[in-house]
Every structure is written in structure tokens, then in C-alpha cells.
Amino acid sequence: WEFQFAPVDVRFVRLVIHEYRGEAVAINHVVIADSVKKTVHIPTETDLLSLATNDILEIAGGDVVTATYIDEVNTTGGARLLSGKLTATYFNGTIVPISYDFVKSPNGAVANIRKQLLRIDPGERLVIEVTDFDQDATAMADKIKVQVAVNNGPPIELEATETAENSGVFTKEVDTAAAPAEGKIVVKPGDRVIIRYLDQQNTVPGHGAFRESVVYVNEPTAGRVRVVETRATRPEQVPGGPVVDPTPIVRYLPAAPNAGDPKYVAGVAFEAPFTVEVIDRDAAKDSRSKVVVKLKTTSGAEVDVECVLTDYMLGGNGTLDRPGNALLEGRFVGQVILQLGGKDSASLVPLTATMPRDLIGGPVLPKEEMGDGNGRDRALVTRVLNLNGSDVVEVSYNDEKRPGGPGAALIANARLITDGKLTCTDAEYAKDVTAVHVGERLYLRVVDFDADRTPDRDKVKVRIKSARGEDETVELSETLAHSGTFTASVLLKPADKPLPGNLKQDTPEIECYFGDTVTIEYADERAASTADGKLVSTATVAVVIGTDGKLQAFSKVFTDEALAVETQFHVAESHFELFKSHKGLGREADAKLALESGRRV
């Protein structure tokens, strides 16, 4: 029988007989040959049985080569068998377009940094990089063939050279031009430059296959900019429970339906970095591409933020995207630390332990502000965005290339929005309290960063009510001009029937009585965790029924000797009276101790 079919790249051939007559199938031999070139592939020219007798180790992809050695003389006393294994396989070649950045170090040396390339402008150079260790065949720098084609045009065959001896990495530079030029390929905006490499030996798919990649010739695209909304929550500390890490948990929210509207104002948390996302494909030419956005508050504070390509997906749970998707989509992200302040507040500040770390992108730091310029100061200082609760932050991105027209400035807006937190503390404002005594002071603290709205020390109001009918409003003052923390203390005055509305702000007093319950409320008119933007933070403290008595021993020096002796006799008589009482109650041990104490005095 003879079967003929069109040429196909295969590594394995299987003959399957689905149906036969008789008890078994008898096949004398099988021949697989090229009917055009008259080349016989199977059986091979070499006798397979003779391969076991020569000095050459014939292997195929997937074989495991095992080498053994018998160590007859060793410290254990007996012979032992040593073995090692090596898997014979093929490397799956890759081809990628790359480019280089040349960076000058402070000592004058120039280093080239490899970067992944996706988009070019006409006239720019691209570098084809092929990684295939199978093609490292000699001790010298080897060469391989690569192809370049524009759109569906005919491929141009080029020769790539190994970067170093035995590196297995081959590169070839390709120059482009907008007009015909010698040694350059002609491209125009919107073209696709296809680069190919024939990987002859591999494991996937198992036969010779072309590895391809593409480079886009850049064309203008419409950019977008938005402020990523953030929320920060602090874990609650359960009284008596294990200590909870006070570090806030930051959440990045997905884009709102109307986030693209320039009039939309996004809400950002103070504890989270201010995050900007820019989508602009024509600006994402390679993996090291960057864009700069300008942040400006209504009070006049400004800072430039550098946005970089990142595979970290902001929004929802924050997961990693597929590598290279950010470059393909042109998604840039930049972050800067927030600080309460105004236009005249210092923007270049030292990094502290409470500030966010590992920012994506970051503020633009001029070289004159970075000390010796070697980058070491970047770990010590940073530039922050100063704002307060009344500020609206305007984010401006200059989209230089847009379809069918000139560039435009894209705008997004955001403002600070946080949940106010009310607590009742001790006098040092360090620990929370749940019970107070009549005659003592009740210390109140409110932390609400967006309540800091002026350059001066602002005020907030809390409402204090009691079960007996007390109802007063107390003002809390900001501890500093831009702290976002407000404190005050009120005196608990004993009164069986409180009179509401009689509080004086200069000397605040709350009328309560033993066993009373005091409830304090702070109404946050601009909160982040509720749908209507309003949140009431409450705290409840109990007024204890009585106070704990205290006993303290002391000594006294009398100027009158007669008075001193008389006082000692009175002390002794007190011990004797205790002796009589303990004796009457049958407390022999206490009675004996009181008698001895009296005699000693």
C-alpha cells in the first residue's frame, strides 16, 4: 500500500489499523519517504542495532541521560554508587522587539538598560532579540536567520548575531524611515512590523515553527485620566483581645460610571497615596515609558507626579495583570503621599515610618533637591501634596497627540474624604476609657482629616447626652494648624437633675450623677463609608456609682514632745480596741497581731 499526502511538519508518525481480517496483522516493514526528492526517512541509513556498539551517545528530546560511577574506596568502608541525571530537551525559542536606554552614572560610566519595545515612530530603530540556546552550536559567536515584514508585505531576511560566546541570545538592529532610504524599511503610522524566527528544534509544538512578534508604528490615540478613589479602614481593637496592627487597610475602588466626566470629583483617603491613572497608548512606546501629570489644589499647592507602566491592577482587590498588558493598553499609574497643609507648607519632607512605602511612580524630584544626585537621598526625603478638607485637587495631563487634532489638557478632580472617629481617652489621650468618676474630667478626641479646612486651628462639635436628661454641644479644637486631630475636656459636675443647654464653652461642664450613662456623638457630614456621605461616631461611658477609697501610710515629726507622746498613746489604744473586736469575733490570729502592735507602740 502507498499513501501520499501534502507535506506537513511532524515529529512523530503513528500507523493505526482500525479494521483487519484474520487473527492478526502482519507488517513486513514500513517505509516513509519524500516522493519528490526521493529521500527515505524511515528506515534510517544507520542500523539501529549497531548504535549500541559505537562510541557516540544517540539521544532524542525527552530522554534522560544517567551517568554512574562506583566509588570503591571511601570513608564509609564499602563501595557506593554515585549517579547523576541529565534531561535531553530542546529550548523553545522566543523573539521580542527591544530597545536600549543609555544612563550615565555619577562616575561618568554609561550603562545601557534593556527595555521591551512595542511602538515606534517612523525613523526610529528597533532591535530584534532572539533567545534560543539550541542555536549556540560553536565556541564562537553564531548567526541565525530572522525575517522582517511590514503588514502583509514580503518578508525581508536578515542575519542576527549572538551577543556573546555561548550566550544563546541573538540580536539584529533594524532601522526604519518614513521615506525610501538605503538599508531602512519604510513605515507609516498605523503599520505593523512583523518579526519572525524559525525555531527548528523545540518541544512545543514539537516541530519547526515560526516564532512571531509585532511592533506597531505609532499613531495618535485619545488619552484618558482619572483619580483612583481610595478608602482606608483601621482594624478595631477589641478590649481585652490580642493587639491589632493599627496600620490602615487601603482599598482601591473601581472606576465610577461617570469617572470620565471632568466635573466628577473623586474621593480619596488621607492614609492612602494619592493615585492617578492615565490611559494613553501612543505614549506607551516601551516598558520604560513615563508620563507626567500636574496636581494643583484650590489653595495653590502644586506637585508634579511621574506615572509609570505597571501590571498592578488598581481597583477591587488589586491583582497583578498579565505581564505586558499595561504596555499594550498604555496604562500609566503614579502616586504621591498626602499631607495636611497649604500653599506655604513645606512640600519636601523627610520620610517617616507612618508614610506609605513602595509608591508606584512618584513625585518628580529635581536634581538640585536630591543632594549629590546619586539617588541615595530618594530613600530619605520625598515630595508630598499639601491639601486640606476644603481643597479640590485638579489633575492635569497634557495629551500631546490626539486623533484628528492638536493636543489637549485632560482634567480630573478629587477631594479628601475620611470617616471621623470619636474616642474618650485618659488625660494623656493615649488609652480609651469606658468609665469615669464624678468630679473628674472627660477627655474627648476626634480624628477627622477632612475637617481641617483652614490655615488656622479649626473646630468641630460633639453632642453629649446623659440618661438623666443632660444635652450639651461641646467644641473641640484642632491640636495644630494642620493635624486633623481635635481634642477637648469637660468637667463632670454632680447634679441629680441636669439642666440641658447651659454649657459655657470657656469652662465646659457636664451635669451627671452616680450611675449615670453618658453618650457622646460626633456627626461627620462628609464621610466615605456611607452612601449619603454622613456618619455618626458614638462613644458611651459609664459614671461609676462610687469611688475607690485609698489608704496611705505616712509619718510626722512633732515639735511638741507631749503632743507626740499623746498621739502615740492614741495609736496604741486603737490597736487595743482592734484587739478587743477581733477577740470578740473569734479571730485569734488578728487579735494577737493587734495586741502585739499596740504593745510595740
JSON list of C-alpha atoms in Angstrom, two decimals, residues 152-302:
[
{"chain": "A", "resi": 152, "resn": "ASN", "atom": "CA", "xyz": [1.28, 41.65, 4.77]},
{"chain": "A", "resi": 153, "resn": "GLY", "atom": "CA", "xyz": [4.26, 42.56, 2.62]},
{"chain": "A", "resi": 154, "resn": "PRO", "atom": "CA", "xyz": [7.02, 40.18, 1.55]},
{"chain": "A", "resi": 155, "resn": "PRO", "atom": "CA", "xyz": [9.43, 39.23, 4.35]},
{"chain": "A", "resi": 156, "resn": "ILE", "atom": "CA", "xyz": [12.98, 40.55, 4.37]},
{"chain": "A", "resi": 157, "resn": "GLU", "atom": "CA", "xyz": [15.55, 38.04, 5.58]},
{"chain": "A", "resi": 158, "resn": "LEU", "atom": "CA", "xyz": [18.24, 39.34, 7.94]},
{"chain": "A", "resi": 159, "resn": "GLU", "atom": "CA", "xyz": [21.04, 37.80, 9.93]},
{"chain": "A", "resi": 160, "resn": "ALA", "atom": "CA", "xyz": [21.16, 38.09, 13.71]},
{"chain": "A", "resi": 161, "resn": "THR", "atom": "CA", "xyz": [24.43, 37.67, 15.59]},
{"chain": "A", "resi": 162, "resn": "GLU", "atom": "CA", "xyz": [24.97, 36.14, 19.03]},
{"chain": "A", "resi": 163, "resn": "THR", "atom": "CA", "xyz": [25.60, 38.81, 21.65]},
{"chain": "A", "resi": 164, "resn": "ALA", "atom": "CA", "xyz": [28.48, 36.86, 23.23]},
{"chain": "A", "resi": 165, "resn": "GLU", "atom": "CA", "xyz": [30.11, 33.49, 23.01]},
{"chain": "A", "resi": 166, "resn": "ASN", "atom": "CA", "xyz": [27.76, 30.78, 24.28]},
{"chain": "A", "resi": 167, "resn": "SER", "atom": "CA", "xyz": [25.05, 33.30, 25.27]},
{"chain": "A", "resi": 168, "resn": "GLY", "atom": "CA", "xyz": [22.27, 31.84, 23.10]},
{"chain": "A", "resi": 169, "resn": "VAL", "atom": "CA", "xyz": [20.88, 35.36, 22.62]},
{"chain": "A", "resi": 170, "resn": "PHE", "atom": "CA", "xyz": [20.93, 36.86, 19.12]},
{"chain": "A", "resi": 171, "resn": "THR", "atom": "CA", "xyz": [20.20, 40.48, 18.15]},
{"chain": "A", "resi": 172, "resn": "LYS", "atom": "CA", "xyz": [19.73, 42.42, 14.94]},
{"chain": "A", "resi": 173, "resn": "GLU", "atom": "CA", "xyz": [19.19, 46.17, 14.57]},
{"chain": "A", "resi": 174, "resn": "VAL", "atom": "CA", "xyz": [16.53, 47.31, 12.10]},
{"chain": "A", "resi": 175, "resn": "ASP", "atom": "CA", "xyz": [16.26, 50.96, 11.03]},
{"chain": "A", "resi": 176, "resn": "THR", "atom": "CA", "xyz": [13.01, 52.49, 9.81]},
{"chain": "A", "resi": 177, "resn": "ALA", "atom": "CA", "xyz": [12.22, 55.56, 7.73]},
{"chain": "A", "resi": 178, "resn": "ALA", "atom": "CA", "xyz": [9.17, 57.48, 6.57]},
{"chain": "A", "resi": 179, "resn": "ALA", "atom": "CA", "xyz": [10.59, 57.72, 3.01]},
{"chain": "A", "resi": 180, "resn": "PRO", "atom": "CA", "xyz": [12.59, 55.17, 1.00]},
{"chain": "A", "resi": 181, "resn": "ALA", "atom": "CA", "xyz": [16.22, 55.03, 2.15]},
{"chain": "A", "resi": 182, "resn": "GLU", "atom": "CA", "xyz": [19.01, 52.54, 1.74]},
{"chain": "A", "resi": 183, "resn": "GLY", "atom": "CA", "xyz": [19.18, 49.90, 4.45]},
{"chain": "A", "resi": 184, "resn": "LYS", "atom": "CA", "xyz": [15.93, 51.03, 6.05]},
{"chain": "A", "resi": 185, "resn": "ILE", "atom": "CA", "xyz": [12.37, 49.75, 5.90]},
{"chain": "A", "resi": 186, "resn": "VAL", "atom": "CA", "xyz": [9.63, 52.24, 5.04]},
{"chain": "A", "resi": 187, "resn": "VAL", "atom": "CA", "xyz": [6.80, 52.53, 7.57]},
{"chain": "A", "resi": 188, "resn": "LYS", "atom": "CA", "xyz": [3.94, 54.90, 8.22]},
{"chain": "A", "resi": 189, "resn": "PRO", "atom": "CA", "xyz": [1.62, 55.47, 11.22]},
{"chain": "A", "resi": 190, "resn": "GLY", "atom": "CA", "xyz": [-0.73, 52.54, 11.70]},
{"chain": "A", "resi": 191, "resn": "ASP", "atom": "CA", "xyz": [1.61, 49.93, 10.15]},
{"chain": "A", "resi": 192, "resn": "ARG", "atom": "CA", "xyz": [2.52, 46.68, 11.85]},
{"chain": "A", "resi": 193, "resn": "VAL", "atom": "CA", "xyz": [6.11, 45.44, 11.65]},
{"chain": "A", "resi": 194, "resn": "ILE", "atom": "CA", "xyz": [6.15, 41.64, 11.92]},
{"chain": "A", "resi": 195, "resn": "ILE", "atom": "CA", "xyz": [9.34, 39.94, 13.06]},
{"chain": "A", "resi": 196, "resn": "ARG", "atom": "CA", "xyz": [9.75, 36.14, 12.68]},
{"chain": "A", "resi": 197, "resn": "TYR", "atom": "CA", "xyz": [12.21, 33.44, 13.59]},
{"chain": "A", "resi": 198, "resn": "LEU", "atom": "CA", "xyz": [12.04, 29.78, 12.53]},
{"chain": "A", "resi": 199, "resn": "ASP", "atom": "CA", "xyz": [12.59, 27.66, 15.64]},
{"chain": "A", "resi": 200, "resn": "GLN", "atom": "CA", "xyz": [13.57, 24.33, 14.13]},
{"chain": "A", "resi": 201, "resn": "GLN", "atom": "CA", "xyz": [14.15, 22.38, 17.35]},
{"chain": "A", "resi": 202, "resn": "ASN", "atom": "CA", "xyz": [11.63, 22.76, 20.22]},
{"chain": "A", "resi": 203, "resn": "THR", "atom": "CA", "xyz": [9.22, 20.88, 22.45]},
{"chain": "A", "resi": 204, "resn": "VAL", "atom": "CA", "xyz": [6.13, 22.98, 21.69]},
{"chain": "A", "resi": 205, "resn": "PRO", "atom": "CA", "xyz": [4.68, 22.27, 19.16]},
{"chain": "A", "resi": 206, "resn": "GLY", "atom": "CA", "xyz": [7.44, 19.70, 18.61]},
{"chain": "A", "resi": 207, "resn": "HIS", "atom": "CA", "xyz": [8.39, 20.53, 15.04]},
{"chain": "A", "resi": 208, "resn": "GLY", "atom": "CA", "xyz": [9.83, 23.52, 13.22]},
{"chain": "A", "resi": 209, "resn": "ALA", "atom": "CA", "xyz": [7.61, 26.55, 13.84]},
{"chain": "A", "resi": 210, "resn": "PHE", "atom": "CA", "xyz": [7.81, 30.31, 13.34]},
{"chain": "A", "resi": 211, "resn": "ARG", "atom": "CA", "xyz": [8.04, 32.45, 16.46]},
{"chain": "A", "resi": 212, "resn": "GLU", "atom": "CA", "xyz": [6.49, 35.87, 15.81]},
{"chain": "A", "resi": 213, "resn": "SER", "atom": "CA", "xyz": [6.16, 39.24, 17.47]},
{"chain": "A", "resi": 214, "resn": "VAL", "atom": "CA", "xyz": [4.88, 42.61, 16.33]},
{"chain": "A", "resi": 215, "resn": "VAL", "atom": "CA", "xyz": [5.89, 46.26, 16.60]},
{"chain": "A", "resi": 216, "resn": "TYR", "atom": "CA", "xyz": [3.28, 48.95, 15.98]},
{"chain": "A", "resi": 217, "resn": "VAL", "atom": "CA", "xyz": [4.09, 52.16, 14.17]},
{"chain": "A", "resi": 218, "resn": "ASN", "atom": "CA", "xyz": [2.70, 54.78, 16.50]},
{"chain": "A", "resi": 219, "resn": "GLU", "atom": "CA", "xyz": [-0.45, 56.72, 15.68]},
{"chain": "A", "resi": 220, "resn": "PRO", "atom": "CA", "xyz": [-2.33, 59.26, 17.82]},
{"chain": "A", "resi": 221, "resn": "THR", "atom": "CA", "xyz": [-4.87, 57.93, 20.31]},
{"chain": "A", "resi": 222, "resn": "ALA", "atom": "CA", "xyz": [-7.29, 59.67, 22.67]},
{"chain": "A", "resi": 223, "resn": "GLY", "atom": "CA", "xyz": [-5.98, 59.62, 26.21]},
{"chain": "A", "resi": 224, "resn": "ARG", "atom": "CA", "xyz": [-7.91, 59.45, 29.47]},
{"chain": "A", "resi": 225, "resn": "VAL", "atom": "CA", "xyz": [-7.04, 60.43, 33.02]},
{"chain": "A", "resi": 226, "resn": "ARG", "atom": "CA", "xyz": [-8.76, 59.64, 36.31]},
{"chain": "A", "resi": 227, "resn": "VAL", "atom": "CA", "xyz": [-8.08, 59.73, 40.03]},
{"chain": "A", "resi": 228, "resn": "VAL", "atom": "CA", "xyz": [-8.32, 56.28, 41.57]},
{"chain": "A", "resi": 229, "resn": "GLU", "atom": "CA", "xyz": [-10.69, 56.53, 44.52]},
{"chain": "A", "resi": 230, "resn": "THR", "atom": "CA", "xyz": [-9.31, 55.12, 47.76]},
{"chain": "A", "resi": 231, "resn": "ARG", "atom": "CA", "xyz": [-10.72, 54.15, 51.13]},
{"chain": "A", "resi": 232, "resn": "ALA", "atom": "CA", "xyz": [-8.80, 53.37, 54.32]},
{"chain": "A", "resi": 233, "resn": "THR", "atom": "CA", "xyz": [-10.09, 51.46, 57.34]},
{"chain": "A", "resi": 234, "resn": "ARG", "atom": "CA", "xyz": [-8.34, 50.76, 60.62]},
{"chain": "A", "resi": 235, "resn": "PRO", "atom": "CA", "xyz": [-8.85, 47.40, 62.37]},
{"chain": "A", "resi": 236, "resn": "GLU", "atom": "CA", "xyz": [-10.91, 47.65, 65.56]},
{"chain": "A", "resi": 237, "resn": "GLN", "atom": "CA", "xyz": [-9.11, 46.84, 68.81]},
{"chain": "A", "resi": 238, "resn": "VAL", "atom": "CA", "xyz": [-11.30, 44.53, 70.92]},
{"chain": "A", "resi": 239, "resn": "PRO", "atom": "CA", "xyz": [-10.98, 45.32, 74.65]},
{"chain": "A", "resi": 240, "resn": "GLY", "atom": "CA", "xyz": [-9.00, 42.55, 76.28]},
{"chain": "A", "resi": 241, "resn": "GLY", "atom": "CA", "xyz": [-8.25, 40.89, 72.95]},
{"chain": "A", "resi": 242, "resn": "PRO", "atom": "CA", "xyz": [-4.97, 40.48, 71.11]},
{"chain": "A", "resi": 243, "resn": "VAL", "atom": "CA", "xyz": [-3.15, 43.59, 69.96]},
{"chain": "A", "resi": 244, "resn": "VAL", "atom": "CA", "xyz": [-4.22, 44.54, 66.44]},
{"chain": "A", "resi": 245, "resn": "ASP", "atom": "CA", "xyz": [-1.86, 46.11, 63.95]},
{"chain": "A", "resi": 246, "resn": "PRO", "atom": "CA", "xyz": [-3.02, 49.75, 63.67]},
{"chain": "A", "resi": 247, "resn": "THR", "atom": "CA", "xyz": [-1.80, 50.06, 60.06]},
{"chain": "A", "resi": 248, "resn": "PRO", "atom": "CA", "xyz": [-4.81, 51.10, 57.94]},
{"chain": "A", "resi": 249, "resn": "ILE", "atom": "CA", "xyz": [-6.10, 48.76, 55.24]},
{"chain": "A", "resi": 250, "resn": "VAL", "atom": "CA", "xyz": [-6.20, 50.61, 51.91]},
{"chain": "A", "resi": 251, "resn": "ARG", "atom": "CA", "xyz": [-8.73, 49.74, 49.18]},
{"chain": "A", "resi": 252, "resn": "TYR", "atom": "CA", "xyz": [-8.63, 51.00, 45.59]},
{"chain": "A", "resi": 253, "resn": "LEU", "atom": "CA", "xyz": [-12.12, 51.33, 44.12]},
{"chain": "A", "resi": 254, "resn": "PRO", "atom": "CA", "xyz": [-13.08, 50.55, 40.51]},
{"chain": "A", "resi": 255, "resn": "ALA", "atom": "CA", "xyz": [-13.80, 53.45, 38.20]},
{"chain": "A", "resi": 256, "resn": "ALA", "atom": "CA", "xyz": [-17.20, 55.05, 38.75]},
{"chain": "A", "resi": 257, "resn": "PRO", "atom": "CA", "xyz": [-19.61, 55.14, 35.76]},
{"chain": "A", "resi": 258, "resn": "ASN", "atom": "CA", "xyz": [-19.17, 58.90, 35.43]},
{"chain": "A", "resi": 259, "resn": "ALA", "atom": "CA", "xyz": [-15.45, 58.97, 36.26]},
{"chain": "A", "resi": 260, "resn": "GLY", "atom": "CA", "xyz": [-14.68, 60.29, 32.76]},
{"chain": "A", "resi": 261, "resn": "ASP", "atom": "CA", "xyz": [-16.69, 63.48, 33.37]},
{"chain": "A", "resi": 262, "resn": "PRO", "atom": "CA", "xyz": [-14.29, 66.38, 34.08]},
{"chain": "A", "resi": 263, "resn": "LYS", "atom": "CA", "xyz": [-16.79, 67.70, 36.66]},
{"chain": "A", "resi": 264, "resn": "TYR", "atom": "CA", "xyz": [-16.80, 64.46, 38.63]},
{"chain": "A", "resi": 265, "resn": "VAL", "atom": "CA", "xyz": [-14.97, 64.78, 41.96]},
{"chain": "A", "resi": 266, "resn": "ALA", "atom": "CA", "xyz": [-13.43, 61.57, 43.26]},
{"chain": "A", "resi": 267, "resn": "GLY", "atom": "CA", "xyz": [-12.96, 60.90, 46.96]},
{"chain": "A", "resi": 268, "resn": "VAL", "atom": "CA", "xyz": [-9.54, 59.91, 48.28]},
{"chain": "A", "resi": 269, "resn": "ALA", "atom": "CA", "xyz": [-8.43, 58.71, 51.72]},
{"chain": "A", "resi": 270, "resn": "PHE", "atom": "CA", "xyz": [-5.75, 60.56, 53.64]},
{"chain": "A", "resi": 271, "resn": "GLU", "atom": "CA", "xyz": [-3.88, 57.40, 54.75]},
{"chain": "A", "resi": 272, "resn": "ALA", "atom": "CA", "xyz": [-3.63, 56.11, 51.16]},
{"chain": "A", "resi": 273, "resn": "PRO", "atom": "CA", "xyz": [-1.34, 57.53, 48.45]},
{"chain": "A", "resi": 274, "resn": "PHE", "atom": "CA", "xyz": [-2.99, 59.91, 46.01]},
{"chain": "A", "resi": 275, "resn": "THR", "atom": "CA", "xyz": [-3.20, 57.72, 42.87]},
{"chain": "A", "resi": 276, "resn": "VAL", "atom": "CA", "xyz": [-3.58, 58.88, 39.26]},
{"chain": "A", "resi": 277, "resn": "GLU", "atom": "CA", "xyz": [-4.22, 56.58, 36.28]},
{"chain": "A", "resi": 278, "resn": "VAL", "atom": "CA", "xyz": [-3.56, 57.68, 32.69]},
{"chain": "A", "resi": 279, "resn": "ILE", "atom": "CA", "xyz": [-4.58, 55.66, 29.63]},
{"chain": "A", "resi": 280, "resn": "ASP", "atom": "CA", "xyz": [-2.69, 56.81, 26.53]},
{"chain": "A", "resi": 281, "resn": "ARG", "atom": "CA", "xyz": [-1.44, 54.20, 24.06]},
{"chain": "A", "resi": 282, "resn": "ASP", "atom": "CA", "xyz": [0.65, 56.48, 21.88]},
{"chain": "A", "resi": 283, "resn": "ALA", "atom": "CA", "xyz": [2.70, 57.47, 24.96]},
{"chain": "A", "resi": 284, "resn": "ALA", "atom": "CA", "xyz": [3.43, 53.81, 25.86]},
{"chain": "A", "resi": 285, "resn": "LYS", "atom": "CA", "xyz": [6.21, 53.04, 23.39]},
{"chain": "A", "resi": 286, "resn": "ASP", "atom": "CA", "xyz": [8.33, 50.77, 25.57]},
{"chain": "A", "resi": 287, "resn": "SER", "atom": "CA", "xyz": [8.43, 49.28, 29.06]},
{"chain": "A", "resi": 288, "resn": "ARG", "atom": "CA", "xyz": [10.28, 52.32, 30.46]},
{"chain": "A", "resi": 289, "resn": "SER", "atom": "CA", "xyz": [7.88, 54.92, 29.07]},
{"chain": "A", "resi": 290, "resn": "LYS", "atom": "CA", "xyz": [6.65, 57.56, 31.51]},
{"chain": "A", "resi": 291, "resn": "VAL", "atom": "CA", "xyz": [4.19, 60.45, 31.56]},
{"chain": "A", "resi": 292, "resn": "VAL", "atom": "CA", "xyz": [3.95, 63.39, 33.97]},
{"chain": "A", "resi": 293, "resn": "VAL", "atom": "CA", "xyz": [0.74, 64.81, 35.45]},
{"chain": "A", "resi": 294, "resn": "LYS", "atom": "CA", "xyz": [0.40, 68.05, 37.41]},
{"chain": "A", "resi": 295, "resn": "LEU", "atom": "CA", "xyz": [-1.55, 68.20, 40.66]},
{"chain": "A", "resi": 296, "resn": "LYS", "atom": "CA", "xyz": [-2.82, 71.55, 41.92]},
{"chain": "A", "resi": 297, "resn": "THR", "atom": "CA", "xyz": [-5.10, 72.29, 44.86]},
{"chain": "A", "resi": 298, "resn": "THR", "atom": "CA", "xyz": [-7.55, 75.17, 45.11]},
{"chain": "A", "resi": 299, "resn": "SER", "atom": "CA", "xyz": [-5.36, 76.66, 47.86]},
{"chain": "A", "resi": 300, "resn": "GLY", "atom": "CA", "xyz": [-2.40, 76.80, 45.45]},
{"chain": "A", "resi": 301, "resn": "ALA", "atom": "CA", "xyz": [-0.20, 73.81, 46.38]},
{"chain": "A", "resi": 302, "resn": "GLU", "atom": "CA", "xyz": [1.36, 72.07, 43.35]}
]
